[in-house]
Amino acid sequence: LYNNESNIMKDEFLKVVKYLAEHGELIKAYHYLVNPPSIIDNDNDVLNYLAEIKKRLDDLAEIQTYGTVGGKFNAGFVDPEDVSSLVGFQHLRKKLIELDLKKVLDVGCYTGWMGRALSEDGIAVHGIDIHPIIIQMAAYAAVGTRATFQFLSGQKVGFVYPKKFDAVVMFDVLEHCFYPNALIKSINKTVRDGGWVFINLPHPEAEHISNDKPLNEHEHLYSFSEKRLNELFGKYKNFKLEVLNNEQGNINWFVSYAL
């Protein structure tokens, strides 16, 4: 009877943690796995899955620290095919123009496509990222535009550029961050008084249907509910939380607030 109950418990427990890991909540899955029910805390299947999750988190921590996995750089450099079709970006572009925000920080800029596109509107974007090869390629691709680039983490940028920018933009970044609160505090420091922050990130419903790849390709550490976003940003001026239907048929959150 004991073995049967423990097997049932294990199956149900692993079903929950695998759902979390595969739907944008790797950190929550890890927390569950290091604190399982006592009846299964020494079960081999539970321990093995914990080891898999820890390995994935270690890889993501290496990527975010050094831009490498297993000591090797991944130099893939792919821009969106058509930025005019990107719902979140066009929504952002309209806000930047309407608010006359000319000096923008793009946190997690990757290839720098956003900075190059906004340069056409006379907006100077400074992009930062933690991949040294990609950021150098972004700088080359932006020669002749108003966009500039730097190898720098979002958690450090607030100390490097206090009150320097009219706005900060983060597109598909916050869900990758190990400590979102530290990143938010840092980017807020870079915004001048009266400036703005714009954040685009996946909606939990989009995460719910996103499991189409193996564990070693999942990168999202957190999924953000409406309640959680209100806790993080509701205290700021002009806070607004919008739901956008993106170009892929999924829904995203779009957060905006003033400082």
mmCIF file of C-alpha atoms in Angstrom, residues 14-244:
data_model
loop_
_atom_site.group_PDB
_atom_site.id
_atom_site.type_symbol
_atom_site.label_atom_id
_atom_site.label_comp_id
_atom_site.label_asym_id
_atom_site.label_seq_id
_atom_site.Cartn_x
_atom_site.Cartn_y
_atom_site.Cartn_z
ATOM 1 C CA LEU A 14 6.349 14.989 -11.625
ATOM 2 C CA LYS A 15 3.394 15.835 -13.838
ATOM 3 C CA VAL A 16 3.123 19.214 -12.101
ATOM 4 C CA VAL A 17 6.835 20.072 -12.119
ATOM 5 C CA LYS A 18 7.252 18.995 -15.754
ATOM 6 C CA TYR A 19 4.344 21.213 -16.704
ATOM 7 C CA LEU A 20 6.007 24.143 -14.941
ATOM 8 C CA ALA A 21 9.406 23.512 -16.541
ATOM 9 C CA GLU A 22 7.938 23.171 -20.022
ATOM 10 C CA HIS A 23 5.645 26.203 -19.769
ATOM 11 C CA GLY A 24 7.894 29.062 -18.751
ATOM 12 C CA GLU A 25 8.426 28.430 -15.034
ATOM 13 C CA LEU A 26 11.788 26.689 -14.650
ATOM 14 C CA ILE A 27 12.538 28.393 -11.333
ATOM 15 C CA LYS A 28 9.244 27.322 -9.788
ATOM 16 C CA ALA A 29 9.823 23.760 -11.012
ATOM 17 C CA TYR A 30 13.261 23.795 -9.376
ATOM 18 C CA HIS A 31 11.826 25.045 -6.081
ATOM 19 C CA TYR A 32 9.301 22.215 -6.056
ATOM 20 C CA LEU A 33 11.945 19.617 -6.874
ATOM 21 C CA VAL A 34 14.278 20.652 -4.062
ATOM 22 C CA ASN A 35 11.334 20.517 -1.621
ATOM 23 C CA PRO A 36 9.301 17.461 -2.703
ATOM 24 C CA PRO A 37 6.829 15.647 -0.456
ATOM 25 C CA SER A 38 8.762 13.612 2.108
ATOM 26 C CA ILE A 39 7.280 10.366 0.855
ATOM 27 C CA ILE A 40 9.191 10.751 -2.450
ATOM 28 C CA ASP A 41 12.159 12.963 -1.500
ATOM 29 C CA ASN A 42 14.649 10.160 -2.196
ATOM 30 C CA ASP A 43 12.935 8.753 -5.284
ATOM 31 C CA ASN A 44 15.305 8.203 -8.215
ATOM 32 C CA ASP A 45 12.930 9.648 -10.819
ATOM 33 C CA VAL A 46 12.484 12.825 -8.779
ATOM 34 C CA LEU A 47 16.233 13.168 -8.175
ATOM 35 C CA ASN A 48 17.022 12.535 -11.840
ATOM 36 C CA TYR A 49 14.577 15.197 -12.998
ATOM 37 C CA LEU A 50 15.997 17.602 -10.433
ATOM 38 C CA ALA A 51 19.447 16.979 -11.943
ATOM 39 C CA GLU A 52 18.084 17.734 -15.438
ATOM 40 C CA ILE A 53 16.494 20.988 -14.300
ATOM 41 C CA LYS A 54 19.633 22.036 -12.430
ATOM 42 C CA LYS A 55 21.753 21.358 -15.521
ATOM 43 C CA ARG A 56 19.438 23.530 -17.609
ATOM 44 C CA LEU A 57 19.548 26.343 -15.044
ATOM 45 C CA ASP A 58 23.345 26.100 -14.878
ATOM 46 C CA ASP A 59 23.508 26.433 -18.677
ATOM 47 C CA LEU A 60 21.218 29.468 -18.646
ATOM 48 C CA ALA A 61 23.248 31.076 -15.865
ATOM 49 C CA GLU A 62 26.398 30.582 -17.959
ATOM 50 C CA ILE A 63 24.704 32.128 -21.001
ATOM 51 C CA GLN A 64 23.647 35.161 -18.980
ATOM 52 C CA THR A 65 27.070 35.552 -17.362
ATOM 53 C CA TYR A 66 29.468 34.812 -20.215
ATOM 54 C CA GLY A 67 27.373 34.433 -23.374
ATOM 55 C CA THR A 68 28.492 30.818 -23.697
ATOM 56 C CA VAL A 69 27.193 27.279 -23.181
ATOM 57 C CA GLY A 70 29.793 24.726 -22.183
ATOM 58 C CA GLY A 71 32.435 27.360 -22.821
ATOM 59 C CA LYS A 72 31.407 27.799 -26.467
ATOM 60 C CA PHE A 73 29.793 30.850 -28.069
ATOM 61 C CA ASN A 74 26.632 30.530 -30.108
ATOM 62 C CA ALA A 75 26.971 33.207 -32.773
ATOM 63 C CA GLY A 76 23.573 32.873 -34.439
ATOM 64 C CA PHE A 77 22.513 36.261 -35.829
ATOM 65 C CA VAL A 78 18.952 36.370 -37.131
ATOM 66 C CA ASP A 79 16.803 39.484 -37.522
ATOM 67 C CA PRO A 80 12.987 39.432 -37.784
ATOM 68 C CA GLU A 81 11.980 39.060 -41.428
ATOM 69 C CA ASP A 82 9.619 42.045 -41.381
ATOM 70 C CA VAL A 83 9.565 44.434 -38.421
ATOM 71 C CA SER A 84 6.467 46.129 -39.804
ATOM 72 C CA SER A 85 4.518 42.962 -38.971
ATOM 73 C CA LEU A 86 5.642 42.852 -35.320
ATOM 74 C CA VAL A 87 2.638 43.926 -33.255
ATOM 75 C CA GLY A 88 4.513 44.663 -30.036
ATOM 76 C CA PHE A 89 7.219 46.639 -31.790
ATOM 77 C CA GLN A 90 4.757 48.771 -33.746
ATOM 78 C CA HIS A 91 2.842 49.430 -30.524
ATOM 79 C CA LEU A 92 6.078 50.548 -28.885
ATOM 80 C CA ARG A 93 7.112 52.652 -31.872
ATOM 81 C CA LYS A 94 3.839 54.568 -31.749
ATOM 82 C CA LYS A 95 4.278 55.321 -28.031
ATOM 83 C CA LEU A 96 7.873 56.506 -28.425
ATOM 84 C CA ILE A 97 6.883 58.872 -31.228
ATOM 85 C CA GLU A 98 3.767 60.181 -29.451
ATOM 86 C CA LEU A 99 5.712 60.863 -26.245
ATOM 87 C CA ASP A 100 8.676 62.313 -28.160
ATOM 88 C CA LEU A 101 11.174 59.963 -26.520
ATOM 89 C CA LYS A 102 14.401 60.319 -28.490
ATOM 90 C CA LYS A 103 17.040 58.607 -26.344
ATOM 91 C CA VAL A 104 16.224 54.966 -25.624
ATOM 92 C CA LEU A 105 17.973 52.059 -23.899
ATOM 93 C CA ASP A 106 17.236 48.610 -25.365
ATOM 94 C CA VAL A 107 17.999 45.962 -22.715
ATOM 95 C CA GLY A 108 18.711 42.541 -24.212
ATOM 96 C CA CYS A 109 18.971 43.989 -27.703
ATOM 97 C CA TYR A 110 20.376 40.814 -29.358
ATOM 98 C CA THR A 111 20.997 41.653 -33.045
ATOM 99 C CA GLY A 112 20.057 45.298 -32.563
ATOM 100 C CA TRP A 113 17.247 45.180 -35.103
ATOM 101 C CA MET A 114 15.070 47.435 -32.945
ATOM 102 C CA GLY A 115 17.709 50.145 -32.714
ATOM 103 C CA ARG A 116 18.248 50.120 -36.462
ATOM 104 C CA ALA A 117 14.504 50.301 -37.131
ATOM 105 C CA LEU A 118 13.906 53.144 -34.661
ATOM 106 C CA SER A 119 16.830 55.060 -36.122
ATOM 107 C CA GLU A 120 14.595 55.671 -39.137
ATOM 108 C CA ASP A 121 12.318 57.670 -36.816
ATOM 109 C CA GLY A 122 15.176 59.777 -35.493
ATOM 110 C CA ILE A 123 15.338 57.823 -32.233
ATOM 111 C CA ALA A 124 18.816 57.070 -30.856
ATOM 112 C CA VAL A 125 18.861 53.605 -29.293
ATOM 113 C CA HIS A 126 21.702 52.282 -27.140
ATOM 114 C CA GLY A 127 21.477 48.490 -27.099
ATOM 115 C CA ILE A 128 23.065 46.300 -24.437
ATOM 116 C CA ASP A 129 23.445 42.538 -24.287
ATOM 117 C CA ILE A 130 25.643 39.897 -22.639
ATOM 118 C CA HIS A 131 26.741 38.046 -25.779
ATOM 119 C CA PRO A 132 30.085 39.554 -26.876
ATOM 120 C CA ILE A 133 30.044 38.203 -30.423
ATOM 121 C CA ILE A 134 26.419 39.113 -31.136
ATOM 122 C CA ILE A 135 26.853 42.619 -29.733
ATOM 123 C CA GLN A 136 29.868 43.207 -31.980
ATOM 124 C CA MET A 137 27.933 41.956 -35.002
ATOM 125 C CA ALA A 138 25.049 44.239 -34.017
ATOM 126 C CA ALA A 139 27.419 47.206 -33.984
ATOM 127 C CA TYR A 140 28.708 46.354 -37.469
ATOM 128 C CA ALA A 141 25.169 45.963 -38.819
ATOM 129 C CA ALA A 142 24.228 49.385 -37.434
ATOM 130 C CA VAL A 143 27.074 51.388 -38.999
ATOM 131 C CA GLY A 144 25.609 54.603 -40.397
ATOM 132 C CA THR A 145 22.521 54.556 -38.147
ATOM 133 C CA ARG A 146 21.819 56.285 -34.841
ATOM 134 C CA ALA A 147 22.021 52.965 -32.965
ATOM 135 C CA THR A 148 24.939 52.144 -30.660
ATOM 136 C CA PHE A 149 25.775 48.968 -28.764
ATOM 137 C CA GLN A 150 27.643 47.796 -25.694
ATOM 138 C CA PHE A 151 28.498 44.543 -23.922
ATOM 139 C CA LEU A 152 26.753 45.145 -20.596
ATOM 140 C CA SER A 153 24.205 43.393 -18.403
ATOM 141 C CA GLY A 154 20.899 44.944 -17.467
ATOM 142 C CA GLN A 155 21.646 44.389 -13.779
ATOM 143 C CA LYS A 156 24.688 46.700 -14.035
ATOM 144 C CA VAL A 157 23.400 49.352 -16.430
ATOM 145 C CA GLY A 158 21.785 51.477 -13.722
ATOM 146 C CA PHE A 159 25.147 52.148 -12.125
ATOM 147 C CA VAL A 160 26.829 52.897 -15.461
ATOM 148 C CA TYR A 161 24.167 55.250 -16.890
ATOM 149 C CA PRO A 162 22.167 56.906 -14.077
ATOM 150 C CA LYS A 163 19.238 59.034 -15.326
ATOM 151 C CA LYS A 164 20.598 59.037 -18.877
ATOM 152 C CA PHE A 165 17.715 57.837 -21.058
ATOM 153 C CA ASP A 166 14.255 59.088 -21.995
ATOM 154 C CA ALA A 167 12.983 55.504 -22.025
ATOM 155 C CA VAL A 168 13.995 51.912 -21.436
ATOM 156 C CA VAL A 169 12.684 49.053 -23.552
ATOM 157 C CA MET A 170 12.758 45.332 -22.693
ATOM 158 C CA PHE A 171 11.304 42.935 -25.241
ATOM 159 C CA ASP A 172 11.160 39.268 -24.215
ATOM 160 C CA VAL A 173 13.782 39.734 -21.507
ATOM 161 C CA LEU A 174 12.193 39.692 -18.056
ATOM 162 C CA GLU A 175 11.075 36.051 -18.312
ATOM 163 C CA HIS A 176 14.733 35.046 -18.855
ATOM 164 C CA CYS A 177 16.076 36.880 -15.797
ATOM 165 C CA PHE A 178 17.072 34.966 -12.647
ATOM 166 C CA TYR A 179 16.287 37.932 -10.383
ATOM 167 C CA PRO A 180 13.694 40.171 -12.062
ATOM 168 C CA ASN A 181 13.488 42.625 -9.148
ATOM 169 C CA ALA A 182 17.192 43.487 -9.415
ATOM 170 C CA LEU A 183 16.874 44.059 -13.155
ATOM 171 C CA ILE A 184 13.849 46.317 -12.706
ATOM 172 C CA LYS A 185 15.618 48.400 -10.057
ATOM 173 C CA SER A 186 18.651 48.748 -12.321
ATOM 174 C CA ILE A 187 16.794 49.850 -15.447
ATOM 175 C CA ASN A 188 14.687 52.308 -13.458
ATOM 176 C CA LYS A 189 17.897 54.053 -12.384
ATOM 177 C CA THR A 190 18.832 54.754 -16.002
ATOM 178 C CA VAL A 191 15.616 56.664 -16.764
ATOM 179 C CA ARG A 192 15.550 60.446 -16.389
ATOM 180 C CA ASP A 193 12.842 62.023 -14.260
ATOM 181 C CA GLY A 194 9.636 61.916 -16.281
ATOM 182 C CA GLY A 195 10.942 59.140 -18.530
ATOM 183 C CA TRP A 196 9.243 55.857 -19.396
ATOM 184 C CA VAL A 197 9.716 52.085 -19.249
ATOM 185 C CA PHE A 198 8.151 49.692 -21.773
ATOM 186 C CA ILE A 199 8.178 45.916 -21.309
ATOM 187 C CA ASN A 200 6.859 43.259 -23.676
ATOM 188 C CA LEU A 201 6.660 39.678 -22.357
ATOM 189 C CA PRO A 202 4.695 36.437 -22.799
ATOM 190 C CA HIS A 203 1.232 36.051 -21.322
ATOM 191 C CA PRO A 204 0.700 32.854 -19.240
ATOM 192 C CA GLU A 205 -1.835 31.643 -21.806
ATOM 193 C CA ALA A 206 0.878 31.808 -24.472
ATOM 194 C CA GLU A 207 3.242 29.889 -22.204
ATOM 195 C CA HIS A 208 0.505 27.290 -21.667
ATOM 196 C CA ILE A 209 0.560 26.294 -25.356
ATOM 197 C CA SER A 210 4.307 26.716 -25.874
ATOM 198 C CA ASN A 211 5.611 23.219 -25.088
ATOM 199 C CA ASP A 212 6.932 22.255 -28.507
ATOM 200 C CA LYS A 213 10.608 21.651 -27.691
ATOM 201 C CA PRO A 214 12.852 19.562 -25.403
ATOM 202 C CA LEU A 215 13.902 20.730 -21.939
ATOM 203 C CA ASN A 216 17.366 21.830 -23.090
ATOM 204 C CA GLU A 217 15.730 24.420 -25.365
ATOM 205 C CA HIS A 218 13.423 25.940 -22.750
ATOM 206 C CA GLU A 219 14.722 29.320 -21.546
ATOM 207 C CA HIS A 220 11.923 31.015 -19.623
ATOM 208 C CA LEU A 221 12.510 31.098 -15.881
ATOM 209 C CA TYR A 222 9.305 32.846 -14.856
ATOM 210 C CA SER A 223 5.772 33.300 -16.124
ATOM 211 C CA PHE A 224 4.046 36.543 -15.104
ATOM 212 C CA SER A 225 0.396 36.657 -14.106
ATOM 213 C CA GLU A 226 -1.662 39.850 -14.009
ATOM 214 C CA LYS A 227 -1.416 39.764 -10.218
ATOM 215 C CA ARG A 228 2.372 39.494 -10.304
ATOM 216 C CA LEU A 229 2.766 42.338 -12.812
ATOM 217 C CA ASN A 230 0.555 44.575 -10.712
ATOM 218 C CA GLU A 231 2.733 43.772 -7.691
ATOM 219 C CA LEU A 232 5.893 44.646 -9.615
ATOM 220 C CA PHE A 233 4.768 47.756 -11.475
ATOM 221 C CA GLY A 234 1.437 48.969 -10.108
ATOM 222 C CA LYS A 235 3.159 51.475 -7.787
ATOM 223 C CA TYR A 236 4.593 53.499 -10.675
ATOM 224 C CA LYS A 237 3.043 56.541 -12.330
ATOM 225 C CA ASN A 238 0.855 56.030 -15.383
ATOM 226 C CA PHE A 239 1.127 52.258 -15.045
ATOM 227 C CA LYS A 240 -0.750 50.474 -17.791
ATOM 228 C CA LEU A 241 -1.015 46.754 -18.482
ATOM 229 C CA GLU A 242 -2.207 45.840 -21.978
ATOM 230 C CA VAL A 243 -2.843 42.548 -23.751
ATOM 231 C CA LEU A 244 -1.634 42.394 -27.342
#
